[in-house]
XYZ file of C-alpha atoms in Angstrom:
662
model
C 4.535 -36.046 -12.213
C 1.175 -34.252 -12.407
C 0.657 -30.865 -11.792
C -2.174 -31.865 -8.788
C 0.296 -34.223 -6.971
C 2.825 -31.404 -7.118
C 1.206 -28.632 -5.842
C -1.096 -30.781 -2.803
C 2.708 -32.426 -2.191
C 4.066 -28.835 -1.096
C 1.097 -27.420 0.520
C 1.557 -30.460 2.155
C 5.338 -29.923 2.951
C 4.261 -26.374 3.627
C 1.627 -27.000 6.546
C 3.665 -29.932 7.885
C 6.974 -28.776 8.699
C 5.057 -25.166 10.365
C 3.260 -27.825 12.403
C 6.615 -29.378 13.335
C 8.709 -26.055 13.464
C 6.028 -24.333 15.961
C 6.583 -27.988 17.931
C 10.283 -27.355 17.857
C 10.752 -23.915 19.277
C 8.228 -24.486 21.859
C 10.213 -27.803 23.370
C 13.598 -25.519 22.681
C 11.451 -22.816 24.479
C 10.477 -25.078 27.480
C 13.464 -26.848 27.862
C 15.575 -23.997 26.334
C 17.393 -26.213 24.001
C 19.402 -24.887 21.300
C 19.108 -28.568 19.439
C 15.181 -28.303 19.135
C 15.749 -24.561 17.809
C 18.118 -25.262 15.237
C 15.422 -27.937 13.796
C 12.285 -25.481 14.194
C 14.715 -23.248 12.057
C 15.787 -25.296 10.039
C 11.930 -26.690 9.052
C 11.554 -22.692 8.500
C 13.683 -23.896 5.046
C 11.006 -26.720 4.354
C 8.385 -24.566 4.846
C 9.939 -22.428 1.741
C 10.114 -25.326 -0.601
C 6.837 -26.244 -0.095
C 5.356 -23.530 -1.049
C 7.542 -22.721 -3.581
C 7.139 -26.214 -5.076
C 2.961 -25.459 -4.879
C 3.619 -22.181 -6.860
C 5.492 -23.672 -9.375
C 3.122 -26.565 -9.451
C 1.012 -24.050 -10.463
C 2.784 -22.164 -12.624
C 3.633 -24.663 -14.916
C 0.152 -25.637 -14.953
C -0.368 -22.029 -16.235
C 2.008 -22.461 -18.703
C 1.687 -25.815 -20.121
C -1.751 -25.411 -20.330
C -3.265 -28.091 -18.248
C -6.647 -27.636 -17.480
C -6.867 -30.920 -15.296
C -6.299 -28.493 -12.298
C -9.907 -27.012 -11.916
C -7.797 -23.446 -11.096
C -6.060 -23.559 -14.700
C -9.615 -24.303 -16.549
C -11.207 -21.734 -14.723
C -8.521 -19.155 -15.735
C -6.578 -20.126 -17.618
C -6.535 -19.843 -21.625
C -4.226 -21.000 -24.630
C -5.091 -17.617 -25.899
C -3.830 -15.583 -22.709
C -0.452 -13.826 -23.696
C 2.464 -15.188 -21.665
C 2.971 -12.352 -19.318
C -0.760 -12.234 -18.303
C -0.677 -16.216 -18.505
C 2.078 -16.128 -15.379
C 0.056 -13.394 -13.782
C -2.653 -15.942 -14.083
C -1.485 -17.481 -10.982
C -2.631 -14.798 -8.278
C -5.946 -13.260 -10.700
C -8.437 -15.296 -8.580
C -9.211 -16.556 -5.390
C -6.966 -19.405 -4.557
C -3.943 -18.098 -6.337
C -4.313 -15.262 -4.609
C -3.645 -17.711 -1.308
C -0.969 -19.247 -2.657
C 1.258 -16.535 -3.598
C 0.176 -14.925 0.207
C 1.433 -18.596 1.085
C 4.439 -17.887 -0.451
C 5.418 -14.554 0.179
C 4.979 -15.188 3.932
C 7.472 -18.100 4.094
C 9.573 -16.219 2.699
C 9.511 -13.412 5.500
C 9.607 -16.420 7.875
C 13.054 -17.623 6.715
C 14.191 -14.016 6.030
C 13.752 -13.167 9.442
C 15.446 -16.548 10.705
C 18.163 -16.011 8.433
C 18.780 -11.779 10.164
C 18.407 -13.253 13.298
C 20.844 -16.320 13.160
C 22.904 -13.955 15.904
C 20.100 -14.601 18.182
C 18.277 -17.762 17.692
C 17.843 -18.039 21.153
C 16.600 -15.002 22.791
C 12.546 -15.719 23.671
C 11.649 -13.020 22.152
C 13.452 -13.684 18.401
C 12.016 -17.603 19.142
C 8.756 -16.575 20.225
C 8.314 -13.813 17.207
C 9.085 -16.592 15.149
C 6.419 -18.894 16.625
C 4.025 -16.501 16.356
C 4.728 -15.924 12.586
C 4.060 -19.664 12.491
C 0.827 -19.562 13.443
C -0.084 -17.104 10.957
C 1.391 -19.443 8.286
C -0.369 -22.615 9.523
C -3.975 -20.293 9.068
C -2.758 -19.910 5.538
C -1.514 -22.885 4.392
C -4.969 -23.907 6.094
C -7.176 -22.405 4.212
C -5.006 -24.070 0.887
C -5.716 -27.596 2.261
C -9.785 -26.614 3.047
C -11.518 -23.895 0.890
C -9.252 -22.222 -0.455
C -7.512 -25.494 -2.396
C -5.932 -24.569 -5.069
C -5.135 -28.118 -7.034
C -8.635 -29.314 -6.935
C -8.780 -31.820 -10.303
C -10.845 -31.518 -13.179
C -11.595 -33.707 -15.762
C -11.792 -31.438 -19.277
C -13.997 -32.717 -22.581
C -11.702 -33.162 -25.369
C -10.712 -29.992 -26.824
C -11.438 -27.783 -23.712
C -10.050 -23.930 -23.699
C -10.427 -22.147 -20.254
C -11.731 -18.558 -20.366
C -8.483 -17.011 -19.724
C -8.308 -14.647 -16.902
C -10.741 -11.612 -16.215
C -10.444 -8.936 -19.070
C -9.585 -6.728 -16.780
C -6.637 -8.439 -15.345
C -4.862 -9.389 -19.020
C -5.291 -5.788 -19.977
C -2.287 -3.579 -18.441
C 0.732 -5.375 -17.954
C 0.851 -2.940 -14.397
C -1.533 -6.375 -13.389
C 1.465 -8.355 -13.331
C 3.841 -6.098 -10.359
C 0.777 -4.462 -8.857
C -0.643 -7.395 -6.649
C 2.875 -9.014 -5.221
C 3.750 -5.780 -4.626
C 0.520 -5.431 -2.411
C 1.139 -9.270 -0.961
C 4.466 -7.841 -0.102
C 3.128 -5.024 1.752
C 0.555 -6.747 3.727
C 2.410 -10.200 4.178
C 5.299 -7.674 5.567
C 3.514 -6.346 8.480
C 3.325 -10.173 10.090
C 7.235 -9.745 11.339
C 6.515 -6.346 13.191
C 3.234 -8.084 14.724
C 4.770 -11.223 16.032
C 7.599 -8.651 17.645
C 5.026 -7.058 19.512
C 3.212 -9.584 20.202
C 6.142 -11.347 21.227
C 7.512 -8.641 23.730
C 3.792 -8.054 24.881
C 4.046 -11.813 25.788
C 7.274 -11.733 27.080
C 6.443 -8.676 29.511
C 9.536 -7.247 27.210
C 7.881 -3.153 26.930
C 10.927 -1.456 26.488
C 12.361 0.000 23.347
C 13.848 -2.966 21.955
C 11.336 -4.870 19.577
C 11.171 -1.217 17.966
C 14.986 -1.282 17.027
C 14.563 -5.108 15.995
C 11.581 -4.525 13.437
C 12.241 -0.599 12.527
C 13.307 -2.198 8.763
C 10.946 -4.590 8.864
C 8.261 -1.947 8.925
C 9.649 0.538 6.509
C 9.911 -1.940 3.216
C 6.543 -3.385 4.321
C 5.370 0.384 3.759
C 6.999 0.605 1.117
C 6.220 -2.505 -0.974
C 2.305 -1.206 0.001
C 2.790 2.005 -0.654
C 4.245 0.886 -4.164
C 1.128 -1.559 -4.533
C -0.876 1.411 -4.195
C 0.403 3.508 -6.763
C 0.666 0.903 -8.974
C -2.985 0.249 -8.614
C -4.143 3.528 -9.224
C -2.622 4.114 -12.320
C -3.921 0.639 -13.630
C -7.341 2.132 -12.635
C -6.374 5.368 -14.267
C -5.249 3.950 -17.387
C -7.336 1.033 -17.767
C -10.941 1.829 -16.723
C -11.235 4.573 -18.958
C -13.308 6.626 -16.622
C -11.131 9.092 -15.784
C -9.887 8.461 -12.288
C -7.876 7.353 -10.348
C -9.428 6.372 -6.919
C -12.496 5.790 -6.684
C -12.937 4.669 -2.530
C -13.619 0.891 -3.921
C -13.839 -1.256 -0.659
C -10.999 -3.024 -2.134
C -8.875 0.272 -2.772
C -9.912 1.397 1.177
C -9.055 -2.314 2.338
C -5.421 -0.998 1.416
C -5.163 2.061 2.491
C -6.681 1.537 5.591
C -3.250 -0.668 6.844
C -0.984 2.155 4.753
C -2.368 4.831 7.156
C -2.423 2.948 10.283
C 1.157 1.810 9.722
C 2.281 5.393 8.403
C 1.734 6.603 11.666
C 3.393 3.607 13.374
C 6.832 4.924 11.187
C 6.861 8.856 12.471
C 5.420 8.121 16.214
C 8.506 5.174 16.546
C 10.830 7.932 16.528
C 8.911 9.808 19.407
C 9.591 5.707 21.203
C 12.917 5.712 20.822
C 13.768 8.835 21.507
C 11.926 9.436 24.037
C 10.485 6.557 25.449
C 7.203 7.390 24.879
C 3.735 6.481 23.046
C 4.034 3.222 24.005
C 0.701 1.750 23.940
C 0.084 3.951 20.937
C 2.966 2.004 18.490
C 1.966 -1.243 20.362
C -1.840 -0.613 19.215
C -0.644 0.758 15.670
C 1.477 -2.565 14.840
C -1.402 -4.836 15.966
C -4.313 -2.385 14.409
C -1.887 -2.576 11.105
C -1.839 -6.319 10.821
C -5.330 -7.078 11.933
C -6.608 -4.776 8.845
C -4.604 -6.275 6.594
C -6.446 -9.858 7.613
C -9.754 -7.434 7.671
C -8.315 -6.234 4.088
C -8.111 -10.033 3.000
C -11.937 -10.852 4.135
C -13.336 -7.864 2.435
C -11.390 -8.578 -0.792
C -11.445 -12.110 -0.691
C -14.933 -12.922 0.310
C -17.258 -11.677 -1.840
C -19.481 -9.618 1.055
C -19.158 -6.470 -1.512
C -19.263 -5.653 -4.412
C -16.055 -4.107 -6.202
C -14.490 -4.127 -9.639
C -11.086 -5.202 -7.585
C -12.651 -7.764 -5.482
C -12.559 -11.792 -5.888
C -15.703 -13.615 -6.499
C -17.643 -14.717 -3.903
C -16.063 -18.056 -1.415
C -16.593 -19.758 1.355
C -13.562 -18.445 2.982
C -14.862 -15.384 4.635
C -16.018 -16.618 7.760
C -12.967 -18.385 8.440
C -10.794 -15.099 7.873
C -13.314 -13.194 9.699
C -13.012 -15.533 13.086
C -8.951 -15.495 12.309
C -9.437 -11.332 12.402
C -11.355 -11.706 15.561
C -9.220 -13.611 17.364
C -5.594 -11.433 16.396
C -8.120 -8.572 17.599
C -8.856 -9.721 20.564
C -5.557 -11.355 21.825
C -4.094 -7.417 20.944
C -6.191 -6.222 23.287
C -5.829 -8.268 25.996
C -2.341 -8.035 25.753
C -1.891 -4.358 25.781
C -4.493 -4.512 28.891
C -2.218 -7.354 30.494
C 0.807 -5.329 30.148
C -0.829 -2.374 30.789
C 0.952 -1.190 33.892
C 4.260 -1.840 32.308
C 3.892 0.398 29.036
C 4.215 3.485 31.293
C 6.438 5.826 29.583
C 9.438 7.594 31.304
C 9.313 10.844 29.578
C 6.157 12.840 29.748
C 5.607 16.107 27.196
C 6.894 19.461 27.833
C 4.926 21.489 25.179
C 2.577 20.351 22.791
C 5.114 22.891 20.145
C 7.344 20.098 20.050
C 8.098 17.059 17.797
C 6.897 14.579 19.760
C 4.098 16.585 20.196
C 3.336 17.625 16.560
C 3.856 13.555 16.201
C 1.598 13.073 18.279
C -1.132 15.082 16.443
C -0.603 13.235 13.487
C -0.919 9.827 14.736
C -4.553 10.982 16.081
C -5.084 12.455 12.144
C -4.226 9.085 10.873
C -6.327 7.483 13.365
C -9.027 9.435 12.391
C -8.945 9.131 9.118
C -9.034 5.575 9.221
C -11.616 5.183 11.434
C -12.978 7.529 8.525
C -12.361 4.968 6.059
C -12.394 1.901 7.350
C -16.777 3.169 9.202
C -17.701 4.389 5.360
C -16.197 1.180 4.287
C -17.639 -1.796 6.251
C -21.030 0.274 6.778
C -23.017 -1.600 4.013
C -22.363 -4.706 5.903
C -23.703 -3.396 9.165
C -26.586 -2.381 7.384
C -26.985 -5.274 5.126
C -26.645 -7.914 8.414
C -29.306 -5.143 10.524
C -31.896 -4.680 8.382
C -30.997 -6.980 5.538
C -30.650 -4.244 2.469
C -27.979 -3.764 0.518
C -26.409 -0.244 1.072
C -23.464 1.539 -0.952
C -21.222 4.689 0.910
C -20.383 6.881 -2.169
C -17.516 8.946 -3.039
C -18.944 12.335 -1.790
C -18.955 11.180 2.028
C -14.996 10.059 1.733
C -14.012 13.206 -0.289
C -16.070 15.477 2.211
C -14.747 13.531 5.263
C -11.003 13.499 4.352
C -10.315 16.401 2.656
C -9.547 18.609 6.297
C -7.670 15.774 7.771
C -5.424 15.835 4.293
C -4.928 19.850 4.737
C -3.945 19.392 8.688
C -1.882 16.424 7.955
C -0.027 18.392 5.140
C 0.286 21.228 7.693
C 2.068 19.083 9.910
C 4.560 17.751 7.567
C 5.552 21.296 7.091
C 5.681 22.130 11.237
C 7.280 18.805 12.423
C 10.710 19.132 10.395
C 11.826 22.298 12.092
C 10.434 21.935 15.619
C 13.113 20.440 17.945
C 12.317 18.311 20.337
C 10.976 18.697 23.877
C 9.991 22.903 23.303
C 10.383 25.186 20.997
C 10.529 29.179 21.658
C 8.670 31.487 19.470
C 11.578 33.276 17.630
C 13.061 29.969 16.500
C 9.874 29.079 14.999
C 9.565 32.074 13.570
C 13.093 32.062 12.155
C 12.867 27.769 10.765
C 9.441 28.836 9.513
C 10.261 31.859 7.218
C 11.508 30.201 4.128
C 8.833 26.982 4.333
C 6.070 29.667 4.779
C 7.855 32.073 1.529
C 7.334 28.683 0.103
C 3.507 28.061 0.365
C 3.023 32.036 -0.677
C 5.152 31.404 -4.088
C 3.530 28.133 -4.968
C -0.265 29.769 -4.462
C 1.116 32.487 -6.272
C 1.700 30.753 -9.122
C -1.158 28.868 -9.124
C -3.432 31.543 -8.649
C -1.282 33.547 -12.258
C -2.071 30.135 -13.621
C -5.789 30.497 -13.556
C -6.086 28.258 -10.469
C -9.128 28.843 -8.462
C -11.517 27.538 -5.580
C -10.445 27.534 -1.833
C -10.214 23.693 -1.448
C -7.341 23.332 -4.121
C -5.501 26.999 -3.355
C -5.680 25.814 0.281
C -3.964 22.641 -0.709
C -1.714 24.238 -3.190
C -0.376 26.643 -0.388
C -0.167 23.508 2.596
C 2.107 21.504 -0.094
C 3.974 24.714 -0.979
C 4.866 25.032 2.621
C 5.439 21.366 3.331
C 7.746 20.723 0.588
C 9.965 23.799 1.543
C 10.427 22.827 5.272
C 11.248 19.442 3.673
C 13.302 21.347 1.276
C 15.185 23.457 3.689
C 16.148 20.254 5.632
C 17.653 18.848 2.854
C 19.477 21.815 1.974
C 20.663 22.315 5.526
C 22.199 18.660 6.186
C 23.799 18.516 2.470
C 25.401 21.988 3.411
C 27.161 19.798 6.417
C 27.453 16.356 4.686
C 27.604 16.821 1.268
C 25.454 13.492 -0.615
C 25.378 11.847 2.887
C 22.624 14.554 3.881
C 20.546 12.535 1.822
C 20.464 9.260 4.198
C 19.049 7.965 6.742
C 15.517 7.945 8.319
C 14.975 11.574 8.787
C 16.515 12.616 5.461
C 15.203 10.063 3.941
C 12.253 11.029 4.894
C 12.325 14.530 4.321
C 12.416 13.139 0.173
C 9.577 10.763 1.316
C 7.836 14.033 1.953
C 8.075 15.618 -1.206
C 7.015 12.482 -2.313
C 4.045 13.455 -0.728
C 3.551 17.183 -1.118
C 3.602 16.160 -5.313
C 1.104 13.658 -5.019
C -0.841 16.423 -2.999
C -0.586 19.140 -5.412
C -1.545 16.555 -8.297
C -4.347 15.466 -6.429
C -6.060 18.628 -5.243
C -5.691 19.967 -9.243
C -6.635 16.834 -10.917
C -9.800 16.372 -8.974
C -10.986 20.007 -8.695
C -9.598 21.062 -12.436
C -11.260 17.724 -14.917
C -13.025 18.600 -18.176
C -15.063 16.139 -18.684
C -17.562 15.429 -21.688
C -19.288 12.760 -23.581
C -19.385 13.978 -27.626
C -22.034 12.114 -30.435
C -19.460 12.575 -33.718
C -20.210 11.315 -37.337
C -17.161 10.361 -39.594
C -15.359 12.907 -40.572
C -17.190 16.029 -37.635
C -14.323 17.537 -35.179
C -15.008 19.306 -32.319
C -13.573 21.720 -30.171
C -13.058 21.099 -26.229
C -10.671 22.450 -23.276
C -8.569 24.210 -25.888
C -8.154 21.173 -28.347
C -10.023 19.720 -31.621
C -10.838 16.365 -31.618
C -11.766 14.570 -34.951
C -13.715 11.620 -35.721
C -11.465 10.113 -38.469
C -12.943 6.079 -38.262
C -12.960 2.788 -37.204
C -11.177 -0.503 -37.907
C -11.210 -3.575 -36.392
C -8.249 -5.525 -35.156
C -8.220 -9.410 -34.333
C -6.632 -10.925 -31.398
C -6.016 -14.558 -30.307
C -8.225 -13.807 -27.016
C -9.954 -10.603 -28.434
C -11.902 -8.928 -31.529
C -10.564 -5.105 -30.952
C -12.759 -1.879 -32.183
C -10.566 1.119 -32.631
C -12.107 4.673 -33.337
C -9.223 6.347 -34.430
C -9.282 10.560 -33.849
C -7.432 13.145 -34.304
C -6.206 15.348 -31.980
C -5.473 18.894 -33.038
C -4.660 17.650 -36.451
C -2.545 14.282 -35.524
C -3.758 11.527 -36.115
C -4.492 9.339 -34.546
C -5.195 8.600 -30.708
C -6.966 5.041 -30.827
C -9.644 4.501 -28.088
C -10.986 0.736 -28.331
C -13.340 -1.536 -27.242
C -12.877 -5.428 -27.308
C -15.061 -8.811 -26.954
C -13.281 -11.362 -25.718
C -14.053 -14.207 -27.285
C -14.433 -16.647 -24.798
C -16.222 -14.565 -21.694
C -17.570 -12.787 -24.021
C -17.077 -9.787 -22.340
C -16.639 -6.378 -23.117
C -13.811 -4.205 -22.220
C -13.139 -0.615 -22.897
C -9.243 0.539 -23.658
C -8.731 3.974 -23.216
C -5.930 6.026 -25.039
C -4.368 9.008 -23.401
C -2.467 11.103 -24.426
C 0.158 12.348 -21.290
C 1.983 15.260 -20.763
C 3.863 17.347 -17.829
C 0.810 19.798 -17.663
C -2.066 17.693 -17.923
C -3.862 14.237 -19.471
C -6.056 14.054 -22.301
C -7.851 10.986 -21.857
C -10.529 9.220 -25.020
C -12.703 6.725 -24.161
C -15.451 4.774 -26.454
C -18.849 4.885 -24.624
C -20.828 3.582 -27.656
C -19.530 2.604 -31.392
C -21.365 3.691 -34.297
C -22.799 -0.196 -34.748
C -24.581 0.736 -32.008
C -25.808 4.216 -32.517
C -26.776 3.454 -36.153
C -23.566 5.697 -37.461
C -22.681 7.605 -34.217
C -19.648 7.365 -31.784
C -19.781 8.726 -28.420
C -17.103 9.266 -27.146
C -15.942 10.376 -23.605
C -13.201 13.179 -23.268
C -11.546 13.561 -19.743
C -9.058 16.630 -19.333
C -6.984 16.392 -15.970
C -3.952 19.041 -15.061
C -0.602 17.227 -13.130
C -2.084 13.172 -13.727
C 1.775 13.107 -14.234
C 2.947 13.970 -11.140
C 1.106 11.796 -9.726
C 3.386 8.727 -10.559
C 6.508 10.818 -10.467
C 5.460 11.809 -6.764
C 5.251 8.052 -5.802
C 8.521 7.050 -7.354
C 9.870 10.045 -5.511
C 8.673 8.688 -2.373
C 9.984 4.907 -2.917
C 13.776 6.490 -3.389
C 12.706 8.294 0.007
C 12.491 5.199 1.402
C 15.168 3.102 -0.184
C 17.129 6.419 1.993
C 15.599 6.060 4.723
C 16.979 2.314 4.980
C 20.686 3.290 4.985
C 21.724 3.193 8.370
C 23.652 6.372 10.126
C 24.492 7.202 13.601
C 22.454 5.545 16.323
C 20.980 7.528 19.558
C 19.738 6.433 22.880
C 16.774 5.289 22.650
C 15.924 8.148 24.917
C 17.646 10.797 24.916
C 17.484 13.199 27.636
C 18.676 16.317 25.970
C 18.118 16.298 21.900
C 20.243 18.552 19.657
C 17.099 20.758 19.148
C 16.803 20.850 22.891
C 19.799 22.639 23.669
C 19.236 25.082 21.000
C 15.858 26.165 21.649
C 16.990 29.945 21.993
C 20.118 30.093 20.283
C 20.760 31.070 16.433
C 22.645 28.124 15.683
C 21.227 25.663 13.094
C 21.492 21.668 14.013
C 23.295 19.088 12.486
C 21.439 16.467 10.786
C 22.722 13.320 11.243
C 22.163 10.566 8.631
C 20.378 8.156 10.753
C 19.385 10.004 13.427
C 16.811 12.730 13.779
C 17.796 16.286 14.404
């Protein structure tokens, strides 16, 4: 059977099964009939089977170079390496929507399996129905403007151009997009439960408990996707950076910010019954921002090295975003009276007080990024002129917010719930403060200068010391189990964030970059190292012609930055060479070849400290997420007296349980 028929069949099965499941759930909920509910749950497997069939048909078409599929004709090639040939399935618009649908169908089935013992609970049923509406929207795109299985009649001997050369230069591109999709799509589950709880009027803390790990893992996948994307940008584009505040980069950062705020404030609602409106708003905002990010990435309205080409799905996605946002606002407004919290703030100097401040800062951070990202769209719609907002705006506006967030990271772990005395704060902040001073002293001793990076180093040491203090206390009382649970795993994640913050401050503040024109045999010194131009040589690959410049670094040969011309697309892409160490990275990029300048090689040298620690910090964050997912001792949703609250004026330290908060 042809791939076109299999693909269309898979999409049709998913659409039909999703619609039938939606009807079955509605009838089961209305009639309170478990038979209809069971039929609906069974049909979810058909949704997943159809999605898997369609995706398998696309992969089969790519692997077999079936150019009768227009997507393969536009993006496949016989010269593409096997790994990137498989990854081509999500390298362009229609394939990315197909992968999105597969991941979404997988989440829907996983949700059904997780709550199979509560299959007749109206909250679970309504959440499944809400998820199916999202499924129908995305598979509807595949039936209409984003159809991945359009037929093409290839002429004899036809060979496709292959994927964008930037997407077949680094293995990270085989992992980075699926990680992002697992994060983006994963927020459908908490969103569905939040909306369903509002619709049913069940505005207590029940929906939080149901979705905590779903939110945590979705956030973890999104974190991994962002870190891998930054790594790809640094290792592939050769501009000496890893984050350019590009619109598509911002599209992934926005839901990450709101989800991070939610993961913190959810603990306040579970523990004290507070911040109910905040948490519902943050979950709805996170899902809405994933839809907005889909629009930014796939509509072609903004130029980006990461975005897909212009398409006709932009209006549909924007309309869906509007419907989702409006529905969330109306539901929260409708249930406003029931969302009043039973608890209240006793003092700003408390765990819940810092979490509220944390929420405000994350919300402000997201607002700043959102404004800078969508302002060009608004300006173009009003004036007709195409504008852009550069990195300086984002850096100036977000730097102070990042500093304040680092400070809160240091203060929150040592603060008790409800209220803290000055004496208690002084005692618990003593060692973290000295850690900050020690890090600052080391940085100055190593030659660090400038107020912004020095403040970042000091606050990083302060926050890292606070997290380490909590982990030491937990390990002292519980051994290795002191690393488990939401609170203690969160402290590991905080340490990863601190490592990234220090690396960001160092690499951004002490970057050294120069473009040098060298003749063969020339050598220059830059940033304390010698770089000698040895010569160039050509390397022929099936899909491209690569010209490598051989550079001796400190007499050792050879680093080999290169430029490639892809045969079928005719596109020229650079390949930087990076020399990595724990102290600093040296990246070499070819700007112009000798054949273009009459004999001189134009070489860009970029030296940045602590780049390696960006990726190390990301790995530590992910380890913390895994540790935080392990269950521990459960607490009551609203705890009238916390362990900290009972010892706010005493000398004893609290015991950190594996699952709860101190």
